[in-house]
Amino acid sequence: MDSRPSVVELELELNLVLSPERSVPVPARLSYGSHDPYAVHITFHLDTGTPVTWVFSRELLVEGTFRPCGQGDVRIWPTRPHPAAGVTHSGRQSVLCLALTSPGGDALLEAPLPAVAAWLERAHRLVPPGGELNVLDLDSSLAELLA
């Protein structure tokens, strides 16, 4: 029996950029599981009491840690923190920007790039890139669809 974890998660605080002068912290959870090996889930814990979850490809998140990528609803790129995040010294930590668009509105969020990169390394140990098909149970999925 494989004793490796089947899910890797990371609780972190993102900054929701409201304007060039203002941002607010947003608690969030990154989740990746071998049951859905192509996708990452990010759940935002908002003051409304109802968490909001976005799902997009792990490959998109990986690419976004190095260069701008994505189009449409999810765009990701690495950069320096927004001045409104409250960090103003010259040695600022790199951040990962996530621009999310939905019918309900747009959001620009900043995540700590080193923490996201370390979490992605854990996800890659769980399911190496290119190994996604090895963990999918296609027979069970097909049987479920045909039932």
Short mmCIF file of C-alpha atoms in Angstrom, two decimals:
data_model
loop_
_atom_site.label_atom_id
_atom_site.label_comp_id
_atom_site.label_asym_id
_atom_site.label_seq_id
_atom_site.Cartn_x
_atom_site.Cartn_y
_atom_site.Cartn_z
CA MET A 1 0.00 0.00 0.00
CA ASP A 2 1.31 3.45 -0.92
CA SER A 3 1.75 5.56 2.22
CA ARG A 4 2.43 8.83 0.38
CA PRO A 5 -0.14 11.56 0.96
CA SER A 6 -2.67 11.88 -1.84
CA VAL A 7 -3.24 15.62 -1.28
CA VAL A 8 -0.88 18.51 -0.60
CA GLU A 9 -2.28 21.74 0.80
CA LEU A 10 -0.96 25.13 1.79
CA GLU A 11 -2.74 27.72 3.90
CA LEU A 12 -1.50 31.18 3.02
CA GLU A 13 -2.48 34.82 2.99
CA LEU A 14 -2.89 36.60 -0.32
CA ASN A 15 -3.30 40.31 -0.89
CA LEU A 16 -6.34 41.44 -2.84
CA VAL A 17 -5.23 44.61 -4.65
CA LEU A 18 -8.09 47.11 -4.55
CA SER A 19 -6.22 50.13 -5.92
CA PRO A 20 -2.64 51.33 -6.34
CA GLU A 21 -2.77 52.53 -2.72
CA ARG A 22 -4.79 49.80 -1.03
CA SER A 23 -4.89 46.04 -0.62
CA VAL A 24 -6.52 43.72 1.88
CA PRO A 25 -5.41 40.30 3.13
CA VAL A 26 -7.39 37.26 1.99
CA PRO A 27 -6.81 33.87 3.65
CA ALA A 28 -6.60 31.09 1.07
CA ARG A 29 -5.79 27.41 0.66
CA LEU A 30 -3.94 25.84 -2.26
CA SER A 31 -4.83 22.19 -2.77
CA TYR A 32 -3.54 19.55 -5.18
CA GLY A 33 -4.56 15.90 -5.17
CA SER A 34 -3.65 12.80 -7.09
CA HIS A 35 -7.40 12.20 -7.66
CA ASP A 36 -7.41 15.27 -9.98
CA PRO A 37 -3.78 15.34 -11.16
CA TYR A 38 -4.05 18.06 -13.80
CA ALA A 39 -5.71 20.67 -11.57
CA VAL A 40 -4.92 22.91 -8.63
CA HIS A 41 -7.66 24.29 -6.42
CA ILE A 42 -7.42 27.62 -4.64
CA THR A 43 -10.07 28.38 -2.05
CA PHE A 44 -10.52 31.93 -0.79
CA HIS A 45 -11.97 32.36 2.70
CA LEU A 46 -13.92 35.60 2.44
CA ASP A 47 -15.84 37.57 5.05
CA THR A 48 -19.08 36.40 3.42
CA GLY A 49 -18.70 33.05 5.18
CA THR A 50 -18.96 31.14 1.91
CA PRO A 51 -15.57 30.03 0.53
CA VAL A 52 -14.91 30.65 -3.15
CA THR A 53 -12.91 28.01 -5.05
CA TRP A 54 -11.18 28.42 -8.40
CA VAL A 55 -9.76 25.46 -10.31
CA PHE A 56 -7.13 25.72 -13.04
CA SER A 57 -4.28 23.67 -14.45
CA ARG A 58 -1.20 22.89 -12.42
CA GLU A 59 0.85 23.53 -15.57
CA LEU A 60 -0.53 27.09 -15.77
CA LEU A 61 0.49 27.78 -12.17
CA VAL A 62 3.97 26.35 -12.74
CA GLU A 63 4.49 28.43 -15.87
CA GLY A 64 3.22 31.53 -14.06
CA THR A 65 5.99 31.26 -11.49
CA PHE A 66 8.49 31.96 -14.30
CA ARG A 67 6.71 34.15 -16.88
CA PRO A 68 3.35 35.75 -17.63
CA CYS A 69 0.85 33.17 -18.85
CA GLY A 70 -2.83 32.44 -19.21
CA GLN A 71 -5.60 34.15 -21.04
CA GLY A 72 -9.25 34.67 -20.37
CA ASP A 73 -10.41 33.96 -16.83
CA VAL A 74 -7.03 33.15 -15.23
CA ARG A 75 -3.77 35.00 -15.83
CA ILE A 76 -0.64 34.50 -13.71
CA TRP A 77 2.76 36.22 -13.60
CA PRO A 78 5.70 36.73 -11.22
CA THR A 79 6.60 40.23 -10.01
CA ARG A 80 7.55 42.35 -7.03
CA PRO A 81 4.87 43.08 -4.40
CA HIS A 82 2.38 45.87 -4.95
CA PRO A 83 3.23 48.96 -2.83
CA ALA A 84 -0.17 48.72 -1.13
CA ALA A 85 0.86 45.39 0.38
CA GLY A 86 2.75 47.37 3.00
CA VAL A 87 6.23 46.14 2.09
CA THR A 88 8.36 49.04 0.95
CA HIS A 89 11.99 48.10 1.57
CA SER A 90 14.22 47.39 -1.43
CA GLY A 91 14.67 43.69 -0.65
CA ARG A 92 11.01 42.86 -1.18
CA GLN A 93 10.06 39.25 -1.70
CA SER A 94 8.82 38.24 -5.14
CA VAL A 95 5.11 37.61 -5.49
CA LEU A 96 2.91 35.69 -7.85
CA CYS A 97 0.08 37.75 -9.32
CA LEU A 98 -3.22 36.06 -10.10
CA ALA A 99 -5.74 37.97 -12.18
CA LEU A 100 -9.12 36.25 -11.99
CA THR A 101 -12.12 37.23 -14.10
CA SER A 102 -15.69 36.01 -13.68
CA PRO A 103 -19.16 37.31 -14.53
CA GLY A 104 -19.27 38.59 -10.93
CA GLY A 105 -16.16 40.75 -11.31
CA ASP A 106 -12.40 40.82 -11.50
CA ALA A 107 -9.75 40.32 -8.83
CA LEU A 108 -6.01 40.91 -8.73
CA LEU A 109 -4.34 38.89 -6.00
CA GLU A 110 -0.73 38.59 -4.89
CA ALA A 111 0.67 35.40 -3.34
CA PRO A 112 4.15 34.89 -1.85
CA LEU A 113 6.09 33.32 -4.73
CA PRO A 114 8.58 31.33 -2.58
CA ALA A 115 5.74 29.66 -0.64
CA VAL A 116 3.83 28.79 -3.83
CA ALA A 117 6.99 27.45 -5.50
CA ALA A 118 7.76 25.24 -2.47
CA TRP A 119 4.17 23.95 -2.48
CA LEU A 120 4.43 23.15 -6.20
CA GLU A 121 7.59 21.13 -5.48
CA ARG A 122 5.56 19.06 -2.99
CA ALA A 123 2.83 18.60 -5.61
CA HIS A 124 5.46 17.44 -8.12
CA ARG A 125 6.74 14.86 -5.63
CA LEU A 126 3.17 13.57 -5.26
CA VAL A 127 2.58 13.36 -9.04
CA PRO A 128 5.58 14.21 -11.24
CA PRO A 129 4.85 16.35 -14.31
CA GLY A 130 3.99 13.99 -17.15
CA GLY A 131 2.92 11.28 -14.70
CA GLU A 132 -0.71 12.35 -14.42
CA LEU A 133 -2.04 9.49 -16.56
CA ASN A 134 -0.31 6.99 -14.27
CA VAL A 135 -2.48 8.00 -11.29
CA LEU A 136 -5.81 8.36 -13.10
CA ASP A 137 -8.17 5.42 -12.77
CA LEU A 138 -9.65 5.69 -16.25
CA ASP A 139 -11.52 2.37 -16.05
CA SER A 140 -13.43 3.43 -12.94
CA SER A 141 -14.12 6.88 -14.39
CA LEU A 142 -15.44 5.38 -17.62
CA ALA A 143 -17.59 2.86 -15.74
CA GLU A 144 -19.02 5.71 -13.66
CA LEU A 145 -19.88 7.69 -16.80
CA LEU A 146 -21.59 4.71 -18.41
CA ALA A 147 -23.58 3.73 -15.32
#
